[in-house]
Coordinates of N, CA and C in Angstrom, one line a residue:
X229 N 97.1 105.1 106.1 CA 97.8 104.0 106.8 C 97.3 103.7 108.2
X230 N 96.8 104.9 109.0 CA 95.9 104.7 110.8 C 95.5 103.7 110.1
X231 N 94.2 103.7 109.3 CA 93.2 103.4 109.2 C 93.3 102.1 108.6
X232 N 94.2 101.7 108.1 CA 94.2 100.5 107.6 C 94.9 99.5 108.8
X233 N 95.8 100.2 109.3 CA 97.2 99.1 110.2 C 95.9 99.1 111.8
X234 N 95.1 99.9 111.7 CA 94.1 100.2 113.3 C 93.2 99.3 112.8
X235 N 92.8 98.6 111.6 CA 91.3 98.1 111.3 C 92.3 96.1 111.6
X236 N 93.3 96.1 110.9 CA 94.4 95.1 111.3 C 94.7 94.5 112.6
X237 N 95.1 95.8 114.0 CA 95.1 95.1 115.0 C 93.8 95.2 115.6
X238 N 92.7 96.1 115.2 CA 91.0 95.5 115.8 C 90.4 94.0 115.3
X239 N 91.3 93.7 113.9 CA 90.4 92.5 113.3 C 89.6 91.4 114.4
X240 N 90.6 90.7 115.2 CA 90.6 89.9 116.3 C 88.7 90.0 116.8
X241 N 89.2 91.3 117.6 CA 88.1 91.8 118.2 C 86.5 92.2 117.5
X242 N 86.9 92.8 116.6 CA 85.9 92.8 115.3 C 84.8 92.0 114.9
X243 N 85.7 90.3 114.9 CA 85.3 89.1 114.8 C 85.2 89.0 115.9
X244 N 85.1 88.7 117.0 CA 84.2 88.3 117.8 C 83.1 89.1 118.2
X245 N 83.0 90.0 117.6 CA 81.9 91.1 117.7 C 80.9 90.8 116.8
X246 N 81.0 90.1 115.8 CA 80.4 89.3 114.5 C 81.1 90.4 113.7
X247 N 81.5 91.3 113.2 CA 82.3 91.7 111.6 C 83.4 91.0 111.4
X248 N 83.7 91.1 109.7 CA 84.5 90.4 109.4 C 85.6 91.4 108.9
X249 N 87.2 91.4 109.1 CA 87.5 92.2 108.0 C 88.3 91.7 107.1
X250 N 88.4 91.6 106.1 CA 88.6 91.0 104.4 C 90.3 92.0 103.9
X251 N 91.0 90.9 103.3 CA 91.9 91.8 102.6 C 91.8 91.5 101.1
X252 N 90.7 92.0 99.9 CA 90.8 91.9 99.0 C 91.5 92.2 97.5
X253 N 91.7 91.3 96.9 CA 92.6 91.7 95.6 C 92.1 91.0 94.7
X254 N 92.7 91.5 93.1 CA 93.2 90.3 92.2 C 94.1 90.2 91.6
X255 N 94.5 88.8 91.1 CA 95.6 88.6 90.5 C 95.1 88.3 89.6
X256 N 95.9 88.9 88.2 CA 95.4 88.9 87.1 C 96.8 87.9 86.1
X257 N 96.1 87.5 84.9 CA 97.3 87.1 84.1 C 98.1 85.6 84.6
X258 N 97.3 85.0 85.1 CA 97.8 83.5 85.9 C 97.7 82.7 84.5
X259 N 98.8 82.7 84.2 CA 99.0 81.6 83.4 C 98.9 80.0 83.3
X260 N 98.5 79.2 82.2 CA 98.3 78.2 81.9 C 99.1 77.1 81.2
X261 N 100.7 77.6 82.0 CA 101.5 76.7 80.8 C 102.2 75.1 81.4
X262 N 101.7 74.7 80.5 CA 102.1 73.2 79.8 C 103.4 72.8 79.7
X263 N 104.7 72.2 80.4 CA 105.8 72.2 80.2 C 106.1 71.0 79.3
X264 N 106.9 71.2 78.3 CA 106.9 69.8 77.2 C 107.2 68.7 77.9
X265 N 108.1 69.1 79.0 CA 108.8 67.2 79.3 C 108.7 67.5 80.9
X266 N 108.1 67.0 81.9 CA 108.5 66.7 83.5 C 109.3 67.8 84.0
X267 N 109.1 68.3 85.1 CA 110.1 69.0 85.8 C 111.0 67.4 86.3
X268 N 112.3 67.3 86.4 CA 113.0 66.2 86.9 C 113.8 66.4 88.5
X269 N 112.9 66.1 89.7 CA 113.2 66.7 90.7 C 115.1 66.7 91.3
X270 N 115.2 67.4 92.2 CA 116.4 67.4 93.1 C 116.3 66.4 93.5
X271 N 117.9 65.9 93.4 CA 118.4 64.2 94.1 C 120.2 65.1 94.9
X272 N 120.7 63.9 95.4 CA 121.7 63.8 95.5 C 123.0 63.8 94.5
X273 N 123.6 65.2 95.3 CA 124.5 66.2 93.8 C 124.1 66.1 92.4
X274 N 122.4 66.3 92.6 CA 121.5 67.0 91.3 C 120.9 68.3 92.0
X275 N 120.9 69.4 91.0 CA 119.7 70.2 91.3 C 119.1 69.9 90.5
X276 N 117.7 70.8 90.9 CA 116.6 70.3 89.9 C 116.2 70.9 88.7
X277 N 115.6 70.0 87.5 CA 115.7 70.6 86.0 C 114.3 70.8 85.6
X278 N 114.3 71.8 84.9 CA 113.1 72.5 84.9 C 113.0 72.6 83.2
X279 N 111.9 72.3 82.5 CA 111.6 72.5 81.1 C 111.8 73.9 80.7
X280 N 112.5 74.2 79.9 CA 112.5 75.5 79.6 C 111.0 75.9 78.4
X281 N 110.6 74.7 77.9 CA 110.2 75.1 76.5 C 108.5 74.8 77.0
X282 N 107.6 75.5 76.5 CA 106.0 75.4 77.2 C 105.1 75.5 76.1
X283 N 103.8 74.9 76.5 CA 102.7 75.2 75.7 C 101.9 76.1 76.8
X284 N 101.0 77.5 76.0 CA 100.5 78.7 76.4 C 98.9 77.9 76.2
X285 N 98.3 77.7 77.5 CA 96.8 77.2 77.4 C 95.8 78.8 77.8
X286 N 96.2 79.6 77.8 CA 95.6 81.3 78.2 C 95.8 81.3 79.8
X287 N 95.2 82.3 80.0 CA 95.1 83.2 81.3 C 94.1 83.1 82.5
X288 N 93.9 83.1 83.3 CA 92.6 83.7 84.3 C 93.3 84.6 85.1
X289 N 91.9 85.4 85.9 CA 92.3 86.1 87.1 C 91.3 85.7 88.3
X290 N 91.9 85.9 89.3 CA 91.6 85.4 90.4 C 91.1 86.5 91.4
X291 N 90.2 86.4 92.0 CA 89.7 87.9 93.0 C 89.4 87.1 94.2
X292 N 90.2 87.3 95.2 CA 90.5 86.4 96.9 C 90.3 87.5 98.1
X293 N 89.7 86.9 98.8 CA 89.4 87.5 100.1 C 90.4 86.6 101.3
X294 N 91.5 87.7 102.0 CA 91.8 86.9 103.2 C 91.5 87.0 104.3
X295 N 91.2 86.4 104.8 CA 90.4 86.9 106.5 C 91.1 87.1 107.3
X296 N 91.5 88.6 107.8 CA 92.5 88.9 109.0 C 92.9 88.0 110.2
X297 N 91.7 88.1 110.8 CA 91.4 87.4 112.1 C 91.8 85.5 112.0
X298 N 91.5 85.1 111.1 CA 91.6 83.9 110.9 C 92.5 83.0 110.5
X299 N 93.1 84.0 109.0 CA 94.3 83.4 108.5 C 93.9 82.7 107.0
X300 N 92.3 82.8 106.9 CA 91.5 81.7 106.0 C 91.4 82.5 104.3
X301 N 91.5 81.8 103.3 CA 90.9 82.8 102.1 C 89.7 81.8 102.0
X302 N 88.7 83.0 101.9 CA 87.4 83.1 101.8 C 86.7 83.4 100.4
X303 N 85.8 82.9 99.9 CA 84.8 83.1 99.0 C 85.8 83.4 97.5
X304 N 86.6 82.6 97.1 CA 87.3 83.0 95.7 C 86.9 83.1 94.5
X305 N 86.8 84.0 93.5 CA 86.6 83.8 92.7 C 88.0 83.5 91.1
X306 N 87.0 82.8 90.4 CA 88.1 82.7 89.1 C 87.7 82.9 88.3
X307 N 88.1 83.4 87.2 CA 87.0 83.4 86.0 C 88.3 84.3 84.9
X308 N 87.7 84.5 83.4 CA 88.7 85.1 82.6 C 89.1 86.6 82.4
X309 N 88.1 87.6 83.2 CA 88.5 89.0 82.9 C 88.5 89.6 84.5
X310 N 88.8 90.5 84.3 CA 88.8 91.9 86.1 C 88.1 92.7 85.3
X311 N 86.5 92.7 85.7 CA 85.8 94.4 85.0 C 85.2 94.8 86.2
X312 N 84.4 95.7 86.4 CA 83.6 96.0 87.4 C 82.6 95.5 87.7
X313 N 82.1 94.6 87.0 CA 80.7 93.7 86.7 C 81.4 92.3 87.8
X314 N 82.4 91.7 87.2 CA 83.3 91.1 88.3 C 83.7 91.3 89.4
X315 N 84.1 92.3 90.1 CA 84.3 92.7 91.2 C 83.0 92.7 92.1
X316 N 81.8 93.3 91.2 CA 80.3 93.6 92.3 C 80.2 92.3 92.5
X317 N 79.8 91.3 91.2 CA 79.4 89.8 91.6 C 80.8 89.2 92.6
X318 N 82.1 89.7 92.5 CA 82.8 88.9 93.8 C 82.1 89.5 95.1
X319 N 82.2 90.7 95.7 CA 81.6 91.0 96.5 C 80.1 90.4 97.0
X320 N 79.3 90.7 96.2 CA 77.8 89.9 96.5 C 78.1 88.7 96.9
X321 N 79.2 87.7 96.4 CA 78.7 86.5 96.6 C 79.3 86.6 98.0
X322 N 80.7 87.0 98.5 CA 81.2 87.6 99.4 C 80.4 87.4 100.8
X323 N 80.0 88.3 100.6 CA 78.6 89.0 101.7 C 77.5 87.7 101.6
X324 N 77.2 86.9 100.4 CA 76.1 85.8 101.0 C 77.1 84.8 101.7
X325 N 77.9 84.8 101.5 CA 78.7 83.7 101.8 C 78.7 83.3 103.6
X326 N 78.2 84.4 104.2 CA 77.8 84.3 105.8 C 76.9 85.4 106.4
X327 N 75.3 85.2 106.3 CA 74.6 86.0 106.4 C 74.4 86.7 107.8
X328 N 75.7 85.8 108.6 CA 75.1 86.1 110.0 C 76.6 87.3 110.5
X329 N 76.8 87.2 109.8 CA 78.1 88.9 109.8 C 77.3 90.3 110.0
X330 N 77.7 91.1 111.0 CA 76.8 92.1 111.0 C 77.5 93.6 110.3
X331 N 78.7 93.3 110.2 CA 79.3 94.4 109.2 C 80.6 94.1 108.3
X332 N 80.6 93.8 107.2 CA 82.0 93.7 106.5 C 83.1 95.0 106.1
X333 N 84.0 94.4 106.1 CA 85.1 95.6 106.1 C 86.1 94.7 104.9
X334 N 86.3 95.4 104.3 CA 86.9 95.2 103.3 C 88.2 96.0 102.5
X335 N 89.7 95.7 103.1 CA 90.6 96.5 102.6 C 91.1 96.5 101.3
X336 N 90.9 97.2 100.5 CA 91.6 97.4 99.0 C 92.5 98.2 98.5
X337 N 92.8 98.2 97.0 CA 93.6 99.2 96.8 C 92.9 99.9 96.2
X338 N 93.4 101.4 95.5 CA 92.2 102.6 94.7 C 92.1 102.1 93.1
X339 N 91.7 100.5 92.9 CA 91.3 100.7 91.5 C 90.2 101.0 91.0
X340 N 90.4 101.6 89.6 CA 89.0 102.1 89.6 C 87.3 101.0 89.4
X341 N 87.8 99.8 89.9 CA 86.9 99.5 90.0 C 86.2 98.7 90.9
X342 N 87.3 99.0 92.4 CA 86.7 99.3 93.6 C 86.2 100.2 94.0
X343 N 86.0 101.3 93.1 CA 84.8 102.6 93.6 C 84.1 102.7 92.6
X344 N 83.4 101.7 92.1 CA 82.6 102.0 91.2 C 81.0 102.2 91.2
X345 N 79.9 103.0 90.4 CA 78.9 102.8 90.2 C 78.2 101.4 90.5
X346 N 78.3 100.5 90.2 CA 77.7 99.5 90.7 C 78.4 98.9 92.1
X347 N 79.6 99.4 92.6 CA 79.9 99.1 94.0 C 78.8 99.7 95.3
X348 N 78.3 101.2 94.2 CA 78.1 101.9 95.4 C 76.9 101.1 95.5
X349 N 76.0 100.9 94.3 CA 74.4 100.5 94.3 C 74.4 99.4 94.8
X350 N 75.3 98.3 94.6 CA 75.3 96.9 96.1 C 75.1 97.4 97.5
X351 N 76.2 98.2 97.6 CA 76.1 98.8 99.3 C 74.8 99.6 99.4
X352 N 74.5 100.2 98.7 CA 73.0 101.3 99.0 C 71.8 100.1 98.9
X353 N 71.7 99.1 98.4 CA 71.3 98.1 98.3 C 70.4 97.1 99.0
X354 N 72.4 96.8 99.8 CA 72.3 95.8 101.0 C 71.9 96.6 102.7
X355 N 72.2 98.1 102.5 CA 71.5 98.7 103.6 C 70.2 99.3 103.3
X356 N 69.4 98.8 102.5 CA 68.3 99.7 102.2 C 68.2 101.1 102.2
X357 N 69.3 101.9 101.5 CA 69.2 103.3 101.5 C 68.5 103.4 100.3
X358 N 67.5 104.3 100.8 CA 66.5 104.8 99.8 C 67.2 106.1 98.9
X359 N 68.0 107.1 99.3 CA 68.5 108.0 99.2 C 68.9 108.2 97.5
X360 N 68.8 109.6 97.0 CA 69.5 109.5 95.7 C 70.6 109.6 95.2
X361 N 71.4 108.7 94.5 CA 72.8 108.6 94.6 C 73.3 109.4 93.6
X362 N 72.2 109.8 92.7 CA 72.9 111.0 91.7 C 73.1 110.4 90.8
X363 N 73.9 111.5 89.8 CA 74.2 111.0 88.5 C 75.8 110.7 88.0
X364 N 76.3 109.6 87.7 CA 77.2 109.4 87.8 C 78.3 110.9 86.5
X365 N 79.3 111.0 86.8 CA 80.3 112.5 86.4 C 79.4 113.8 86.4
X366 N 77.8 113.5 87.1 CA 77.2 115.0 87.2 C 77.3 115.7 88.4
X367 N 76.1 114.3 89.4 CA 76.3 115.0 90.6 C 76.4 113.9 91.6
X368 N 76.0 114.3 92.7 CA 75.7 113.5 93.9 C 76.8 112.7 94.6
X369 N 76.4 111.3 94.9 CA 77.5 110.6 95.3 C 78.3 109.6 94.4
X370 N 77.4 109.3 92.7 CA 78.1 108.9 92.1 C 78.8 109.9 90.9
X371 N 79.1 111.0 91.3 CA 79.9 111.9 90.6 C 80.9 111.9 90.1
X372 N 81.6 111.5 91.5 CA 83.4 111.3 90.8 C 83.8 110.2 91.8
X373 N 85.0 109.3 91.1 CA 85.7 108.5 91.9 C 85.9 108.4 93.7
X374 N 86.2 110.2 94.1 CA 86.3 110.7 95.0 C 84.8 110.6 96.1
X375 N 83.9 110.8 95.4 CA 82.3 111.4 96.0 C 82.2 109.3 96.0
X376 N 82.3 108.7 94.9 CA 82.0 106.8 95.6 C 82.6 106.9 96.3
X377 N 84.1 106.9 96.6 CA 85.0 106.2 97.7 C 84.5 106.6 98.9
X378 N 84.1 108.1 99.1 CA 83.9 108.8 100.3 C 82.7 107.6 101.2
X379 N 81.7 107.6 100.0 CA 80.4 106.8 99.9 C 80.6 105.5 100.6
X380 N 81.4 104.9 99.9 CA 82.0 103.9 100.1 C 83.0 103.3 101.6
X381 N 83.6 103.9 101.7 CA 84.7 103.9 103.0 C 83.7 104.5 104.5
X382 N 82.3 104.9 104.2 CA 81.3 105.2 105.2 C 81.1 104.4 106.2
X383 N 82.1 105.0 107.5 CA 81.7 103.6 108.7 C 81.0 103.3 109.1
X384 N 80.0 103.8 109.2 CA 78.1 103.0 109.4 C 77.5 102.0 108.5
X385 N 77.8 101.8 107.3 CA 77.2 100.9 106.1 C 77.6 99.5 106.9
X386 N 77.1 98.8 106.0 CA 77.1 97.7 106.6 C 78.4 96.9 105.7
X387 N 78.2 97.5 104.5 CA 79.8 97.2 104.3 C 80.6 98.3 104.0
X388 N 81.6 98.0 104.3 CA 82.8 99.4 104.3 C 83.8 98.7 103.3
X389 N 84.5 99.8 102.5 CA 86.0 99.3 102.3 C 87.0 100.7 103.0
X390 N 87.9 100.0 103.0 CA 89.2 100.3 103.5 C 90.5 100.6 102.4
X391 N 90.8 101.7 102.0 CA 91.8 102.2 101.1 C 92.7 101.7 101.5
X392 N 94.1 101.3 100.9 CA 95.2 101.7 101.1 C 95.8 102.5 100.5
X393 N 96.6 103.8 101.1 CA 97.4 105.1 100.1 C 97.6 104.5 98.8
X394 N 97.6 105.5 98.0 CA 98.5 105.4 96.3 C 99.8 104.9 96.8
X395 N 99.9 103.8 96.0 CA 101.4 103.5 95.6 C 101.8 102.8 97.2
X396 N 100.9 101.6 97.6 CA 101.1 101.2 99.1 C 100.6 99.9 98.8
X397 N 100.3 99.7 98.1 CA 99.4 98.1 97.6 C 100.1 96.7 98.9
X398 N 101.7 97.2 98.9 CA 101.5 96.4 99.7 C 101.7 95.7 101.2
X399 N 100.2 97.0 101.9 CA 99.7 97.0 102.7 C 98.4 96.2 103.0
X400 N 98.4 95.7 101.7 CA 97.2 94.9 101.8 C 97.5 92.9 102.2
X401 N 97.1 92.5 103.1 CA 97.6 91.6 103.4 C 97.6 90.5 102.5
X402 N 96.7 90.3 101.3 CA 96.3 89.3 100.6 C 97.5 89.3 99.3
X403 N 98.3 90.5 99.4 CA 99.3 90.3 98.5 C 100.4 89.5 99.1
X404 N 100.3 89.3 100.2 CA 101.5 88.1 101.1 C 100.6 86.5 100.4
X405 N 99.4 86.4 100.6 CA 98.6 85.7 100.0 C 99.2 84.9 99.2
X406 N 99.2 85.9 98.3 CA 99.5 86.2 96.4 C 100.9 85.4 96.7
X407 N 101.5 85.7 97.6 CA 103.2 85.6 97.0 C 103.5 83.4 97.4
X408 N 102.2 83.2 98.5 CA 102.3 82.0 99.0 C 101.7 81.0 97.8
X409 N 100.6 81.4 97.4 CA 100.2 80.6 95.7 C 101.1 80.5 95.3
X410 N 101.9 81.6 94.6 CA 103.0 81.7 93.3 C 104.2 80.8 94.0
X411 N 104.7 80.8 95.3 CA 105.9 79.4 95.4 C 105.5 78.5 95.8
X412 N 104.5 78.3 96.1 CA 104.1 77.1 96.8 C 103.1 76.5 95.5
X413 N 102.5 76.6 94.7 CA 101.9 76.3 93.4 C 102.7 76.8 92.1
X414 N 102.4 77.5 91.9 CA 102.4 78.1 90.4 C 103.9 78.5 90.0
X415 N 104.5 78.5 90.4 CA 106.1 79.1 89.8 C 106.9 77.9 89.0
X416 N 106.5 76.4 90.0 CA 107.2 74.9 89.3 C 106.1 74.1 88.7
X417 N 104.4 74.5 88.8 CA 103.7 73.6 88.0 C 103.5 74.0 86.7
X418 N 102.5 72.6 86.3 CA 102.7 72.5 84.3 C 100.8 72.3 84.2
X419 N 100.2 72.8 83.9 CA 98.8 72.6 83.7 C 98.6 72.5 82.3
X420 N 98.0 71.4 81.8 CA 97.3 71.2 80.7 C 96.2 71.8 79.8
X421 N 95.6 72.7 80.9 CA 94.6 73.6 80.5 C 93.8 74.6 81.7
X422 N 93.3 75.3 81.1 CA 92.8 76.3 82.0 C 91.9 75.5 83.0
X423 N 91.2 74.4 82.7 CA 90.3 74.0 83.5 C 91.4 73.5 84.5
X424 N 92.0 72.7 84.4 CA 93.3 72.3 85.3 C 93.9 73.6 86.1
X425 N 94.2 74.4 86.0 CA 94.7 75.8 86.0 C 93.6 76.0 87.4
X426 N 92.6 76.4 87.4 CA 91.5 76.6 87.8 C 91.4 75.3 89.4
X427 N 91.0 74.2 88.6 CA 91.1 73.5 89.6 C 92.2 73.1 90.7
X428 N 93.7 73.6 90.5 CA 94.7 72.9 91.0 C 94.4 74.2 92.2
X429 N 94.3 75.5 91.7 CA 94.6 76.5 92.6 C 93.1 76.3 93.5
X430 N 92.5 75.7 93.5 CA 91.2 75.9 94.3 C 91.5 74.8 95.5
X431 N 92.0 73.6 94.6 CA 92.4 72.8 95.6 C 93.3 73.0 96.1
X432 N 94.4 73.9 96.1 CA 95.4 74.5 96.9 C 94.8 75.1 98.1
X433 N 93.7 76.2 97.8 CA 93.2 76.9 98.4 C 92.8 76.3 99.7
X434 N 92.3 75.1 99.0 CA 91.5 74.1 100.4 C 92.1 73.2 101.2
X435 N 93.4 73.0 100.9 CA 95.1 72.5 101.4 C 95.3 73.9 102.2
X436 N 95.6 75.1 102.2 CA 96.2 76.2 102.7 C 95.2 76.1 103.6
X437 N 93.4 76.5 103.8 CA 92.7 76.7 104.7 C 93.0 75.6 105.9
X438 N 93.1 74.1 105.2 CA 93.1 73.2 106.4 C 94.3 73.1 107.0
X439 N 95.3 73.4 106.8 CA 96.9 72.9 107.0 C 97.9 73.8 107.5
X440 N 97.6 75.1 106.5 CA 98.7 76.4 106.3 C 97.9 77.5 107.1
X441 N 96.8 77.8 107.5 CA 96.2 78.9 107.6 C 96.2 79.5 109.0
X442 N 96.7 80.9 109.1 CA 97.0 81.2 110.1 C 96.9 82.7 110.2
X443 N 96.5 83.9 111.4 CA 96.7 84.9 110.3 C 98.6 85.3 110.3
X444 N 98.5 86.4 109.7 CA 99.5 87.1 109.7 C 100.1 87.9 110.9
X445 N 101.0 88.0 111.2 CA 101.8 88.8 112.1 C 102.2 89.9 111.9
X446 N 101.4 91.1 111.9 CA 101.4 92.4 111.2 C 102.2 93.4 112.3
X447 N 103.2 93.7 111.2 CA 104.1 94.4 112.6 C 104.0 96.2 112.7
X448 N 103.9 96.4 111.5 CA 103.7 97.7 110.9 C 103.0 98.9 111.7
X449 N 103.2 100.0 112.4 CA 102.3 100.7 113.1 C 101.7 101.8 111.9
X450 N 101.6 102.7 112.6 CA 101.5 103.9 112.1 C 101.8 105.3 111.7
X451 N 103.7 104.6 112.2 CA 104.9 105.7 112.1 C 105.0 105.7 110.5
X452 N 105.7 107.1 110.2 CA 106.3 107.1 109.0 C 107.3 106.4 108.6
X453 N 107.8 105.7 107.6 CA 108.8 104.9 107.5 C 109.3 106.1 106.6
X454 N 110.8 105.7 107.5 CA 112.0 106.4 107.5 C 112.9 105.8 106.3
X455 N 113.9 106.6 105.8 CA 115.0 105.9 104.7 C 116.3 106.1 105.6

């Protein structure tokens, strides 16, 4: 928790230093449903009516970057599955996305495929470490979950992530994010298909950056919360 709520109120500073720090996630399972007849809005002594009955056009997931310091989501991706192959290509494009950043910082939660084998070889990669990373469940640094993350969470690299504890997810700021998509888009819309689906939330995206975007007001220290 130091380490994540101290990387939060450095962001500011961070960024003008040129690093950036990132609150990444994904949201998986965004549905594509089709409402048979019009939502019929709220009038005078109406509330508003909502189709109960839908057509199911499938799913996407969404992998977003929020920028502390700024308030902005950055570099999104969409596409149909969360694997680890997805996660490396969100990050890479991530990191091209402003070559003139001199360190990225990136807060997550412990999935397993934010510590993964191909996480580590991006980052050994993009810092030119020659070094041997071992054998993945034998030895070295790609051994175990534990030996990446260490690897991984390494404050010198040029990119770092940032854990948040088990069972804290929402310390990550991009799940406040998450919660501003789902009422402000997705809870009352009707999309015809995935491609629609896809395109409304992008163009949301780019409504929120210009209009909505601000950062967050993070109150949270680094006391234990009490019951």
């Amino acid at each position: 928790m130091a380490d994540v709520t101290t990387l939060y109120l450095q962001a500011p500073t961070l960024h003008a230093a040129g690093e950036r720090v990132l609150s990444t996630d994904e949201m998986t399972g965004i549905q594509a449903l089709e409402r048979h007849h019009p939502t019929i809005p709220m009038g005078p002594g109406r509330v508003e009516r909502r189709e109960f009955a839908y057509i199911r056009h499938g799913t996407l997931t969404r992998i977003a970057n929020f920028d502390v310091a700024q308030g902005h989501v950055v570099a999104p991706s969409i596409g149909p599955t969360r694997t680890e192959e997805d996660f490396v290509a969100h990050i890479a494009r991530t990191v091209a996305s402003d070559p003139e950043v001199t360190r990225w910082h990136f807060v997550t939660d412990n999935l397993n495929i934010h510590q993964s084998e191909s996480l580590v070889r991006l980052v050994a990669k993009h810092d030119g470490l020659q070094d041997d990373l071992g054998h993945k469940d034998k030895h070295g640094i790609l051994k175990s979950m534990a030996t990446r993350a260490a690897f991984l969470a390494d404050p010198t690299h040029g990119i770092v992530f940032h854990y948040t504890p088990k069972h804290a997810s929402w310390m990550n700021q991009i799940e406040m994010w998450f919660s501003i998509l789902v009422r402000k888009l997705l809870k009352r819309a009707s999309f015809a298909s995935l491609e629609e689906l896809q395109a409304k939330v992008l163009a949301f995206i780019a409504y929120f950056n210009t209009t909505m975007a601000k950062p967050f007001k993070w109150t949270y220290g680094r006391q234990p919360l009490s019951i």
